[in-house]
mmCIF file of C-alpha atoms in Angstrom:
data_model
loop_
_atom_site.group_PDB
_atom_site.id
_atom_site.type_symbol
_atom_site.label_atom_id
_atom_site.label_comp_id
_atom_site.label_asym_id
_atom_site.label_seq_id
_atom_site.Cartn_x
_atom_site.Cartn_y
_atom_site.Cartn_z
ATOM 1 C CA UNK P 1 1.288 -43.895 -3.441
ATOM 2 C CA UNK P 2 -0.400 -44.856 -0.269
ATOM 3 C CA UNK P 3 0.567 -48.035 0.219
ATOM 4 C CA UNK P 4 1.456 -51.439 2.296
ATOM 5 C CA UNK P 5 4.477 -53.271 1.506
ATOM 6 C CA UNK P 6 6.160 -56.372 2.761
ATOM 7 C CA UNK P 7 9.765 -57.799 2.271
ATOM 8 C CA UNK P 8 10.772 -61.014 1.112
ATOM 9 C CA UNK P 9 7.277 -61.602 -0.798
ATOM 10 C CA UNK P 10 8.736 -65.329 -0.907
ATOM 11 C CA UNK P 11 10.385 -67.251 1.538
ATOM 12 C CA UNK P 12 11.347 -70.801 1.828
ATOM 13 C CA UNK P 13 13.308 -71.237 5.005
ATOM 14 C CA UNK P 14 14.631 -74.391 7.649
ATOM 15 C CA UNK P 15 12.856 -75.149 11.161
ATOM 16 C CA UNK P 16 14.699 -73.424 13.844
ATOM 17 C CA UNK P 17 16.368 -70.649 11.445
ATOM 18 C CA UNK P 18 15.029 -67.099 12.815
ATOM 19 C CA UNK P 19 13.707 -64.641 10.185
ATOM 20 C CA UNK P 20 11.935 -61.510 10.277
ATOM 21 C CA UNK P 21 8.947 -60.203 7.564
ATOM 22 C CA UNK P 22 9.533 -56.809 7.560
ATOM 23 C CA UNK P 23 6.141 -54.580 7.085
ATOM 24 C CA UNK P 24 6.077 -50.699 6.116
ATOM 25 C CA UNK P 25 3.415 -48.431 5.454
ATOM 26 C CA UNK P 26 3.685 -45.136 4.229
ATOM 27 C CA UNK P 27 0.473 -43.469 5.385
ATOM 28 C CA UNK P 28 0.708 -42.149 9.001
ATOM 29 C CA UNK P 29 -1.477 -44.905 9.894
ATOM 30 C CA UNK P 30 -1.182 -45.778 13.855
ATOM 31 C CA UNK P 31 -2.486 -48.930 14.009
ATOM 32 C CA UNK P 32 -0.613 -52.090 12.104
ATOM 33 C CA UNK P 33 -1.155 -55.549 12.469
ATOM 34 C CA UNK P 34 -0.728 -59.192 11.024
ATOM 35 C CA UNK P 35 -2.488 -61.979 10.289
ATOM 36 C CA UNK P 36 -2.133 -65.498 9.074
ATOM 37 C CA UNK P 37 -3.890 -67.145 6.122
ATOM 38 C CA UNK P 38 -4.537 -70.564 6.259
ATOM 39 C CA UNK P 39 -6.537 -73.147 3.766
ATOM 40 C CA UNK P 40 -10.335 -73.180 4.898
ATOM 41 C CA UNK P 41 -9.438 -71.157 8.399
ATOM 42 C CA UNK P 42 -9.564 -67.506 6.591
ATOM 43 C CA UNK P 43 -6.992 -64.938 8.038
ATOM 44 C CA UNK P 44 -6.008 -65.197 11.991
ATOM 45 C CA UNK P 45 -4.261 -61.713 13.633
ATOM 46 C CA UNK P 46 -1.474 -62.934 14.933
ATOM 47 C CA UNK P 47 -0.428 -59.437 16.342
ATOM 48 C CA UNK P 48 -1.344 -55.702 16.324
ATOM 49 C CA UNK P 49 0.164 -52.747 17.649
ATOM 50 C CA UNK P 50 -1.920 -49.421 18.211
ATOM 51 C CA UNK P 51 0.778 -46.872 17.740
ATOM 52 C CA UNK P 52 4.905 -46.239 18.839
ATOM 53 C CA UNK P 53 6.042 -49.049 21.846
ATOM 54 C CA UNK P 54 1.959 -50.147 21.723
ATOM 55 C CA UNK P 55 1.811 -53.761 20.441
ATOM 56 C CA UNK P 56 -0.824 -56.710 21.425
ATOM 57 C CA UNK P 57 -1.317 -60.136 21.246
ATOM 58 C CA UNK P 58 -4.132 -61.546 18.553
ATOM 59 C CA UNK P 59 -5.690 -64.741 18.492
ATOM 60 C CA UNK P 60 -2.552 -66.845 17.620
ATOM 61 C CA UNK P 61 0.480 -65.364 18.758
ATOM 62 C CA UNK P 62 2.762 -68.195 19.587
ATOM 63 C CA UNK P 63 6.291 -68.316 18.440
ATOM 64 C CA UNK P 64 5.859 -64.871 16.632
ATOM 65 C CA UNK P 65 7.031 -61.657 18.024
ATOM 66 C CA UNK P 66 6.674 -57.825 16.745
ATOM 67 C CA UNK P 67 8.098 -55.145 17.776
ATOM 68 C CA UNK P 68 7.198 -51.186 16.430
ATOM 69 C CA UNK P 69 9.399 -48.541 16.949
ATOM 70 C CA UNK P 70 8.561 -46.571 14.109
ATOM 71 C CA UNK P 71 5.296 -45.154 12.991
ATOM 72 C CA UNK P 72 5.719 -46.615 9.473
ATOM 73 C CA UNK P 73 7.470 -50.362 10.925
ATOM 74 C CA UNK P 74 6.073 -53.350 12.086
ATOM 75 C CA UNK P 75 7.963 -56.330 11.666
ATOM 76 C CA UNK P 76 7.125 -59.898 12.471
ATOM 77 C CA UNK P 77 9.642 -62.084 14.231
ATOM 78 C CA UNK P 78 9.966 -65.611 14.004
ATOM 79 C CA UNK P 79 12.333 -66.063 16.562
ATOM 80 C CA UNK P 80 12.728 -70.384 15.989
ATOM 81 C CA UNK P 81 10.067 -71.277 12.739
ATOM 82 C CA UNK P 82 8.858 -74.792 12.108
ATOM 83 C CA UNK P 83 6.687 -76.245 9.735
ATOM 84 C CA UNK P 84 2.623 -74.901 11.491
ATOM 85 C CA UNK P 85 4.202 -71.729 10.812
ATOM 86 C CA UNK P 86 4.057 -72.483 6.412
ATOM 87 C CA UNK P 87 1.749 -70.196 5.582
ATOM 88 C CA UNK P 88 0.404 -66.771 3.935
ATOM 89 C CA UNK P 89 1.069 -63.409 5.699
ATOM 90 C CA UNK P 90 -0.785 -60.140 5.470
ATOM 91 C CA UNK P 91 0.142 -56.860 7.094
ATOM 92 C CA UNK P 92 -1.937 -54.304 7.375
ATOM 93 C CA UNK P 93 -2.472 -50.652 8.679
ATOM 94 C CA UNK P 94 -5.254 -48.457 9.200
ATOM 95 C CA UNK P 95 -6.260 -44.988 11.124
ATOM 96 C CA UNK P 96 -7.384 -45.446 15.250
ATOM 97 C CA UNK P 97 -9.608 -44.366 17.046
ATOM 98 C CA UNK P 98 -10.929 -45.134 19.530
ATOM 99 C CA UNK P 99 -14.328 -44.805 19.082
ATOM 100 C CA UNK P 100 -15.047 -45.992 15.637
ATOM 101 C CA UNK P 101 -13.626 -48.773 13.508
ATOM 102 C CA UNK P 102 -11.090 -47.599 10.503
ATOM 103 C CA UNK P 103 -10.608 -49.683 6.859
ATOM 104 C CA UNK P 104 -7.861 -51.488 7.604
ATOM 105 C CA UNK P 105 -5.425 -51.770 3.715
ATOM 106 C CA UNK P 106 -3.612 -54.600 3.184
ATOM 107 C CA UNK P 107 -0.210 -55.625 1.794
ATOM 108 C CA UNK P 108 0.445 -58.005 -0.483
ATOM 109 C CA UNK P 109 1.552 -61.059 1.546
ATOM 110 C CA UNK P 110 4.602 -63.033 2.196
ATOM 111 C CA UNK P 111 4.338 -67.093 1.434
ATOM 112 C CA UNK P 112 6.600 -68.769 3.929
ATOM 113 C CA UNK P 113 7.754 -72.341 3.925
ATOM 114 C CA UNK P 114 9.040 -74.073 6.602
ATOM 115 C CA UNK P 115 10.741 -77.128 6.142
ATOM 116 C CA UNK H 1 -14.984 -64.620 21.356
ATOM 117 C CA UNK H 2 -16.475 -63.935 17.862
ATOM 118 C CA UNK H 3 -16.513 -66.227 15.138
ATOM 119 C CA UNK H 4 -17.693 -66.043 11.685
ATOM 120 C CA UNK H 5 -19.058 -69.225 9.206
ATOM 121 C CA UNK H 6 -19.218 -68.953 5.564
ATOM 122 C CA UNK H 7 -21.640 -71.995 4.791
ATOM 123 C CA UNK H 8 -19.335 -72.743 1.539
ATOM 124 C CA UNK H 9 -16.275 -73.606 0.929
ATOM 125 C CA UNK H 10 -16.143 -73.966 -3.025
ATOM 126 C CA UNK H 11 -18.456 -72.905 -5.352
ATOM 127 C CA UNK H 12 -18.480 -73.941 -8.989
ATOM 128 C CA UNK H 13 -20.728 -71.674 -11.295
ATOM 129 C CA UNK H 14 -20.930 -71.003 -14.433
ATOM 130 C CA UNK H 15 -20.902 -67.365 -16.036
ATOM 131 C CA UNK H 16 -24.043 -65.270 -15.743
ATOM 132 C CA UNK H 17 -25.403 -67.534 -13.249
ATOM 133 C CA UNK H 18 -26.558 -65.633 -9.743
ATOM 134 C CA UNK H 19 -24.380 -66.135 -6.968
ATOM 135 C CA UNK H 20 -24.839 -65.980 -2.860
ATOM 136 C CA UNK H 21 -22.092 -66.622 -0.336
ATOM 137 C CA UNK H 22 -23.407 -66.946 3.307
ATOM 138 C CA UNK H 23 -21.816 -65.405 6.437
ATOM 139 C CA UNK H 24 -23.296 -65.735 9.495
ATOM 140 C CA UNK H 25 -21.821 -64.135 12.765
ATOM 141 C CA UNK H 26 -22.006 -64.825 16.617
ATOM 142 C CA UNK H 27 -21.561 -61.326 18.294
ATOM 143 C CA UNK H 28 -24.784 -59.833 20.292
ATOM 144 C CA UNK H 29 -23.621 -56.181 20.099
ATOM 145 C CA UNK H 30 -22.524 -53.937 17.426
ATOM 146 C CA UNK H 31 -21.371 -54.751 14.515
ATOM 147 C CA UNK H 32 -19.734 -53.552 11.667
ATOM 148 C CA UNK H 33 -19.884 -56.332 8.472
ATOM 149 C CA UNK H 34 -17.260 -56.589 5.311
ATOM 150 C CA UNK H 35 -16.832 -58.392 2.770
ATOM 151 C CA UNK H 36 -13.352 -58.865 0.675
ATOM 152 C CA UNK H 37 -11.994 -60.765 -2.128
ATOM 153 C CA UNK H 38 -8.410 -62.042 -3.268
ATOM 154 C CA UNK H 39 -8.234 -62.589 -6.865
ATOM 155 C CA UNK H 40 -5.830 -65.543 -7.435
ATOM 156 C CA UNK H 41 -1.968 -64.354 -5.869
ATOM 157 C CA UNK H 42 -3.311 -60.600 -5.533
ATOM 158 C CA UNK H 43 -3.639 -59.234 -1.822
ATOM 159 C CA UNK H 44 -7.219 -58.695 -0.179
ATOM 160 C CA UNK H 45 -9.372 -55.846 -1.409
ATOM 161 C CA UNK H 46 -12.534 -54.589 0.285
ATOM 162 C CA UNK H 47 -15.693 -55.637 -2.077
ATOM 163 C CA UNK H 48 -18.360 -53.416 0.631
ATOM 164 C CA UNK H 49 -18.889 -52.411 3.798
ATOM 165 C CA UNK H 50 -22.181 -52.438 6.446
ATOM 166 C CA UNK H 51 -22.015 -50.225 9.438
ATOM 167 C CA UNK H 52 -25.280 -48.560 9.604
ATOM 168 C CA UNK H 53 -28.050 -47.112 8.110
ATOM 169 C CA UNK H 54 -29.675 -49.254 4.797
ATOM 170 C CA UNK H 55 -29.319 -52.784 4.716
ATOM 171 C CA UNK H 56 -29.041 -53.530 1.482
ATOM 172 C CA UNK H 57 -25.269 -52.342 0.844
ATOM 173 C CA UNK H 58 -24.004 -52.022 -2.883
ATOM 174 C CA UNK H 59 -19.843 -52.433 -3.668
ATOM 175 C CA UNK H 60 -17.582 -52.858 -6.230
ATOM 176 C CA UNK H 61 -18.296 -54.927 -10.008
ATOM 177 C CA UNK H 62 -21.668 -55.443 -9.349
ATOM 178 C CA UNK H 63 -21.392 -57.369 -6.186
ATOM 179 C CA UNK H 64 -24.058 -56.445 -3.236
ATOM 180 C CA UNK H 65 -24.380 -57.715 0.584
ATOM 181 C CA UNK H 66 -27.401 -57.778 2.939
ATOM 182 C CA UNK H 67 -27.282 -57.233 6.715
ATOM 183 C CA UNK H 68 -29.882 -59.498 8.460
ATOM 184 C CA UNK H 69 -29.918 -58.603 11.945
ATOM 185 C CA UNK H 70 -32.642 -60.843 13.248
ATOM 186 C CA UNK H 71 -30.382 -63.585 11.463
ATOM 187 C CA UNK H 72 -27.064 -62.257 12.290
ATOM 188 C CA UNK H 73 -26.234 -62.869 8.634
ATOM 189 C CA UNK H 74 -24.145 -60.914 5.933
ATOM 190 C CA UNK H 75 -24.721 -62.553 2.329
ATOM 191 C CA UNK H 76 -22.575 -61.797 -0.367
ATOM 192 C CA UNK H 77 -24.810 -61.266 -4.216
ATOM 193 C CA UNK H 78 -24.557 -60.471 -7.563
ATOM 194 C CA UNK H 79 -26.657 -61.381 -10.147
ATOM 195 C CA UNK H 80 -24.908 -62.233 -13.201
ATOM 196 C CA UNK H 81 -21.429 -63.340 -13.054
ATOM 197 C CA UNK H 82 -18.081 -63.464 -14.932
ATOM 198 C CA UNK H 83 -14.751 -65.108 -15.410
ATOM 199 C CA UNK H 84 -13.268 -62.473 -14.015
ATOM 200 C CA UNK H 85 -15.249 -63.280 -10.725
ATOM 201 C CA UNK H 86 -13.302 -66.121 -9.790
ATOM 202 C CA UNK H 87 -11.622 -65.347 -7.033
ATOM 203 C CA UNK H 88 -11.754 -66.444 -2.550
ATOM 204 C CA UNK H 89 -14.239 -64.454 -0.875
ATOM 205 C CA UNK H 90 -13.772 -63.358 2.559
ATOM 206 C CA UNK H 91 -16.604 -62.836 5.102
ATOM 207 C CA UNK H 92 -15.077 -60.369 7.942
ATOM 208 C CA UNK H 93 -16.352 -58.825 11.453
ATOM 209 C CA UNK H 94 -15.476 -55.535 13.496
ATOM 210 C CA UNK H 95 -17.272 -56.151 16.940
ATOM 211 C CA UNK H 96 -17.932 -51.998 17.409
ATOM 212 C CA UNK H 97 -15.586 -52.906 21.103
ATOM 213 C CA UNK H 98 -13.034 -54.668 19.968
ATOM 214 C CA UNK H 99 -10.996 -51.866 18.168
ATOM 215 C CA UNK H 100 -9.914 -52.032 14.696
ATOM 216 C CA UNK H 101 -10.251 -55.853 15.338
ATOM 217 C CA UNK H 102 -11.419 -57.971 12.217
ATOM 218 C CA UNK H 103 -12.102 -61.685 12.473
ATOM 219 C CA UNK H 104 -12.378 -63.324 9.344
ATOM 220 C CA UNK H 105 -14.583 -66.088 8.038
ATOM 221 C CA UNK H 106 -12.646 -69.375 6.523
ATOM 222 C CA UNK H 107 -13.342 -68.236 2.671
ATOM 223 C CA UNK H 108 -15.373 -69.287 -0.290
ATOM 224 C CA UNK H 109 -13.251 -70.183 -2.881
ATOM 225 C CA UNK H 110 -15.418 -69.591 -6.224
ATOM 226 C CA UNK H 111 -15.043 -70.833 -9.555
ATOM 227 C CA UNK H 112 -16.804 -69.326 -12.615
ATOM 228 C CA UNK H 113 -16.456 -71.649 -16.068
ATOM 229 C CA UNK H 114 -16.750 -69.454 -19.755
#
């Protein structure tokens, strides 16, 4: 089944304790992206990647890191989480063609609470 | 930078009532437009999309949306809602030159009372 998976689905942690949220897709998509969802603000893009070893900042990258060593995986790293990073996080993937938009497929979300 | 506004944050209505959710965007060039739905506890699902052609687009579950270029709007409608339409709805825009980036509105929570 074609899908985007995220782990963990729920996480409660404390300020300053490094964590990684994994994202994996099995559709051979070039493009992957991370969003955070906050009430009243919709989804905002954190980072995106157009292919292996190619990543770039989205609209709200502060406090986050990503890596794209393999095509299927795009982990989100919080080196020193803070309470303002408490949010619902979504990973998405799609094909990438520079001349056109390609539909993004979203993962199930990871609810993160930073105490 | 482009932005997307959804005018209603919360909507409460009864079954069989008609629904219309407003969405306006700020971008002067070519855009691709989307409505997503998020049912309680679930991830985003694409309801419908507009790329070009007929400005009235039909999506899944009886939803439709109309693109009015002069008003920079892409409003979502459903003639008769059901209790199962209770969800949060997001309008999203992809600017033609922005690759695959989506810019989302703040979302509208819809509660349909049985």
